[in-house]
Tab-separated table of C-alpha atoms in Angstrom:
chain	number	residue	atom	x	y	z
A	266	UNK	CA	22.670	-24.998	-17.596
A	267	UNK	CA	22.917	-24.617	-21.552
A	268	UNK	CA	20.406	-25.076	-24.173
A	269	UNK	CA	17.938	-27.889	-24.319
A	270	UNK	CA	18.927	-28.728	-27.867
A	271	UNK	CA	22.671	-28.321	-27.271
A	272	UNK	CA	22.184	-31.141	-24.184
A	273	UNK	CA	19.695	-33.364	-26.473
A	274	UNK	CA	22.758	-33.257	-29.422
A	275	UNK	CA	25.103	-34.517	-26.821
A	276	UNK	CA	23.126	-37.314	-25.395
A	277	UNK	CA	22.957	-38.390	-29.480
A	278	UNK	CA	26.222	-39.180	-29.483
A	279	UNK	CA	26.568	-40.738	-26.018
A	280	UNK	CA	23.982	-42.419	-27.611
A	281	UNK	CA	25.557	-43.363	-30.735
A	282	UNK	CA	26.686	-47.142	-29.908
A	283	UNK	CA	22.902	-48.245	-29.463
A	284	UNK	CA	22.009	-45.570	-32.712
A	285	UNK	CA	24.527	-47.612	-34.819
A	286	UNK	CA	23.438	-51.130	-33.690
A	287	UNK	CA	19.398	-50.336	-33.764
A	288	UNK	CA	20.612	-48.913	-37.615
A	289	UNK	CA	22.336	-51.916	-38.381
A	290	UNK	CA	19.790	-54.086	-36.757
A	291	UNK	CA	17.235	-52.394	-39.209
A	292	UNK	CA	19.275	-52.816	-42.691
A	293	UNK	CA	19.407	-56.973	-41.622
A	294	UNK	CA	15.498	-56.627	-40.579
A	295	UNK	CA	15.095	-55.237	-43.829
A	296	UNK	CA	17.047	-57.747	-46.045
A	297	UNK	CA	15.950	-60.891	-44.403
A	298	UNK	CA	11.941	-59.551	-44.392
A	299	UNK	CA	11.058	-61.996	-46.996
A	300	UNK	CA	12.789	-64.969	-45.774
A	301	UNK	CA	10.414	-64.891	-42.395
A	302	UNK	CA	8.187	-61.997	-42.209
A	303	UNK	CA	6.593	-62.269	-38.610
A	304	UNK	CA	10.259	-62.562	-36.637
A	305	UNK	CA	11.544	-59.203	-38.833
A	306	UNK	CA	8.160	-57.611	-38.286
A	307	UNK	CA	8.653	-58.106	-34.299
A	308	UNK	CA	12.233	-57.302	-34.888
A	309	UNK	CA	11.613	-54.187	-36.863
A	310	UNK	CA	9.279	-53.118	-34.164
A	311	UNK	CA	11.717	-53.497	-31.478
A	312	UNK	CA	14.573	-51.406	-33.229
A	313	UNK	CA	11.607	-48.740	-33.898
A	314	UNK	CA	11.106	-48.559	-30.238
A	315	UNK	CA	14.669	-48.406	-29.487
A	316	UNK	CA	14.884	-45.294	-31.588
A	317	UNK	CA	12.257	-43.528	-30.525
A	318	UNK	CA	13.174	-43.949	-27.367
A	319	UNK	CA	16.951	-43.133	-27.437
A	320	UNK	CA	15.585	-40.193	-30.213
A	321	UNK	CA	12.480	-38.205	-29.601
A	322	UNK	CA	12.286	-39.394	-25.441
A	323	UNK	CA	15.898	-38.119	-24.646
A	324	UNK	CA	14.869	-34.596	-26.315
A	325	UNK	CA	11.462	-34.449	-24.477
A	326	UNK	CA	13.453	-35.383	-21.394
A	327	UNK	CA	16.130	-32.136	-21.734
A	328	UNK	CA	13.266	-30.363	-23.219
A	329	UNK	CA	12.009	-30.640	-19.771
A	330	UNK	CA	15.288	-29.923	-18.235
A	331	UNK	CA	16.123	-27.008	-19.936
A	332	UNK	CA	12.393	-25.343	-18.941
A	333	UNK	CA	13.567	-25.460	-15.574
A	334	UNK	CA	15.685	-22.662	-15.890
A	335	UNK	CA	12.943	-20.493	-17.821
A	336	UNK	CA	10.073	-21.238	-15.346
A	337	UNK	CA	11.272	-22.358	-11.818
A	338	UNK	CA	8.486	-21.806	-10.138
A	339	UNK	CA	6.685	-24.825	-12.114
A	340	UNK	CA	9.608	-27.320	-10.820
A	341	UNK	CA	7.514	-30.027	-9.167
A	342	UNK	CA	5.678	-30.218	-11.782
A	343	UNK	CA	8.534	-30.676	-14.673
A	344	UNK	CA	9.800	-33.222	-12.107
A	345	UNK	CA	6.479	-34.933	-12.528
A	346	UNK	CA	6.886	-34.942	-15.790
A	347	UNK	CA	10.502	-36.075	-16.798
A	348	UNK	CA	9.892	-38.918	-13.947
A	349	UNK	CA	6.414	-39.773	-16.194
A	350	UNK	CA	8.940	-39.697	-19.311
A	351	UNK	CA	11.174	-42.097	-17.437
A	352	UNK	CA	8.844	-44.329	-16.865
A	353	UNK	CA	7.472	-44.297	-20.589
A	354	UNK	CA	11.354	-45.088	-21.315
A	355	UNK	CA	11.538	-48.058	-19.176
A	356	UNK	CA	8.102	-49.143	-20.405
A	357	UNK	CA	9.454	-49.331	-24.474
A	358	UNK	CA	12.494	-50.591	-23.312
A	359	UNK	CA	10.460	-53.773	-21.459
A	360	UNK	CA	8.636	-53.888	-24.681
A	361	UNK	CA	11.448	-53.967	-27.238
A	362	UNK	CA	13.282	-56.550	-25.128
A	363	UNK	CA	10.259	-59.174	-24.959
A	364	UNK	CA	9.599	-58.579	-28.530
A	365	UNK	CA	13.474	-59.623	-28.998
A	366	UNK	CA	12.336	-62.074	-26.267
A	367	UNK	CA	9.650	-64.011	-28.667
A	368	UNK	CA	11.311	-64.047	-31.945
A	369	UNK	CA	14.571	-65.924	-30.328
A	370	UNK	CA	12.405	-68.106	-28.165
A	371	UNK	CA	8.524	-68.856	-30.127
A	372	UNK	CA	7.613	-70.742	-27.702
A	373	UNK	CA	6.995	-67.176	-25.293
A	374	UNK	CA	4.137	-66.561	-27.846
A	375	UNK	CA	1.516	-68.994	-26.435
A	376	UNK	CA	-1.127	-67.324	-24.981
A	377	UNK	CA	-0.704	-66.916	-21.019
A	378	UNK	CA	-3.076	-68.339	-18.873
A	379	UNK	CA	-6.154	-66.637	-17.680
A	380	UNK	CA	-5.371	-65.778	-14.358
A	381	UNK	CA	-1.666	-64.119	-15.277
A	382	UNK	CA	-3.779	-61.506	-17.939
A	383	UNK	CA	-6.017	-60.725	-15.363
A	384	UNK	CA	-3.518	-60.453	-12.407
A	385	UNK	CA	-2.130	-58.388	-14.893
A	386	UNK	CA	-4.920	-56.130	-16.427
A	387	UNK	CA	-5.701	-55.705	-12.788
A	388	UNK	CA	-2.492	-54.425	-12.348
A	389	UNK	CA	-1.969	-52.124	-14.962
A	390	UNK	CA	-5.594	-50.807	-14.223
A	391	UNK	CA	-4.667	-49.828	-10.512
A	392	UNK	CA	-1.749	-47.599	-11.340
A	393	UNK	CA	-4.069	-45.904	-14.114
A	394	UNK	CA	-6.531	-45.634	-11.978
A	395	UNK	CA	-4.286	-43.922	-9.390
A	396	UNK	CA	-2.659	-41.794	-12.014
A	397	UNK	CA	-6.151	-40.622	-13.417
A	398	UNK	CA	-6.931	-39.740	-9.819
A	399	UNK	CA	-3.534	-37.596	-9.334
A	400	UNK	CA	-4.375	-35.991	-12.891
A	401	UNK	CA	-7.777	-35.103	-12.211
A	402	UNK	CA	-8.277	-35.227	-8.050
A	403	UNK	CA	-7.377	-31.095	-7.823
A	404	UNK	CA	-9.638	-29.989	-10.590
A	405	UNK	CA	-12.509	-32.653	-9.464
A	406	UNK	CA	-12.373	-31.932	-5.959
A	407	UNK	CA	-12.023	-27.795	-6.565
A	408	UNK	CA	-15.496	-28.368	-8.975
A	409	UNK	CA	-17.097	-30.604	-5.793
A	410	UNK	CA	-16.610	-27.322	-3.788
A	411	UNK	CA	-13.956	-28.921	-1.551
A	412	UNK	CA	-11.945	-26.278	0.549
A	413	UNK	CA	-7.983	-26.063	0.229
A	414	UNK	CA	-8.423	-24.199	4.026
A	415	UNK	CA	-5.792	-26.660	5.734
A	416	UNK	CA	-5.263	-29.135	2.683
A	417	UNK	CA	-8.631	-30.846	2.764
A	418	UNK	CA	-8.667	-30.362	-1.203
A	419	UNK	CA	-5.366	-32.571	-1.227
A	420	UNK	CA	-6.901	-35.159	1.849
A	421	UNK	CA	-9.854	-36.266	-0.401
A	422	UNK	CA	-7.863	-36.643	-3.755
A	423	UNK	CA	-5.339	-39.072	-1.429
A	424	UNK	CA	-7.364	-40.363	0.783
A	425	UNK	CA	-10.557	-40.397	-0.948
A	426	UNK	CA	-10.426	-40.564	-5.114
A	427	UNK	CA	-6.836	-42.295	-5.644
A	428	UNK	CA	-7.900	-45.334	-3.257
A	429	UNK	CA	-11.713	-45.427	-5.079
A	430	UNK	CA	-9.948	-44.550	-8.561
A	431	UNK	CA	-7.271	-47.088	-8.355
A	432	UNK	CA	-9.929	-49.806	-6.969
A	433	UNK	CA	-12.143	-49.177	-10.151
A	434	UNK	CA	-9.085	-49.719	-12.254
A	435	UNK	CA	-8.258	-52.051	-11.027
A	436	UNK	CA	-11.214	-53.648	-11.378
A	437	UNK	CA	-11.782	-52.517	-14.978
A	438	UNK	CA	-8.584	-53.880	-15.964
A	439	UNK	CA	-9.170	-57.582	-14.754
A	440	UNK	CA	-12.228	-57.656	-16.732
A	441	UNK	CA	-11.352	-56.060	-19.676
A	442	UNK	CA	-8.310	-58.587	-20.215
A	443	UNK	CA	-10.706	-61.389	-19.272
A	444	UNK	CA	-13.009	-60.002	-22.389
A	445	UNK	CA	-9.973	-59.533	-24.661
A	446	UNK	CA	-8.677	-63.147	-23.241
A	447	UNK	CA	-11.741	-64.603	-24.824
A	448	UNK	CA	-12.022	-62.526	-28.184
A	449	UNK	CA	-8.267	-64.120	-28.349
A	450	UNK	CA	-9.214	-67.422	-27.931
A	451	UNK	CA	-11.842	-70.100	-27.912
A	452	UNK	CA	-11.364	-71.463	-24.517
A	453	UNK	CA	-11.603	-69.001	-21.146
């Protein structure tokens, strides 16, 4: 399967188009700071993302990979995890492109109406919610006393805490973007 490191070296240099652009994105971020600070500080951010992402994520990710080979037995698990990974990938990727996103077009800075930061909040509160739930369900529902005779242990954390978790969350996350709506803004 080879070595973790050896696999993380060699996705570097498949990597090394989007290294060499975010590098060179960073030197003209850097020169042209002064000229208009708040598109090179979005900018900058952007590239930073980028690297992280194609940097420290990639090794986590055969990191992962390679511990499959040392401990099979916790497979589902490292699955779990390198899917988690993923999905933090995708997530700075989404990010770096709509920062790219509002320094070519300003007008994508106005504030979004009410109803889209809480559709949203609500949104991103459910799948915490539901993730918290996976996280913690076992553990929670071993302290409650709940029996793994037949699976019940794994019935109430699906059945039971991810649909009540990701409800709160949900929940949670419309009004805490209504509250940070408002601290934004002087209208609702």
């Amino acid at each position: 399967m080879g070595s973790g490191f050896g696999n993380w070296l060699n996705s570097l240099v498949v990597q090394l188009p989007l290294l060499i652009v975010c590098a060179i994105g960073l030197v003209e971020v850097l020169r042209r700071y002064t000229q208009q600070p708040e598109a090179a500080r979005r900018v900058l951010f952007a590239f930073a993302l980028l690297l992280v992402d194609a940097v420290i994520l990639s090794g986590i990710v055969f990191g992962l990979i390679a511990s499959t080979a040392s401990q099979p037995q916790n497979l589902t698990w490292i699955n779990l995890l390198i899917t988690g990974v993923g999905l933090g990938r995708n997530l700075i990727h989404a990010w770096a492109v709509w920062l790219l996103f509002r320094t070519i077009f300003p007008a994508l800075a106005k504030p979004s109406p009410s109803w889209l930061r809480r559709l949203i909040g609500a949104l991103v509160g459910l799948v915490v919610g539901a993730l918290l739930a996976i996280i913690v369900g076992d553990p929670l529902a071993e302290a409650a006393g709940i029996s793994n005779f037949e699976g019940a242990r794994g019935f109430f954390v699906v059945f039971a805490l991810v649909p009540l978790m990701a409800l709160a969350g949900s929940v949670a996350g419309a009004i805490l973007s209504g509250f940070s709506f408002r601290a934004g803004s002087d209208t609702p």
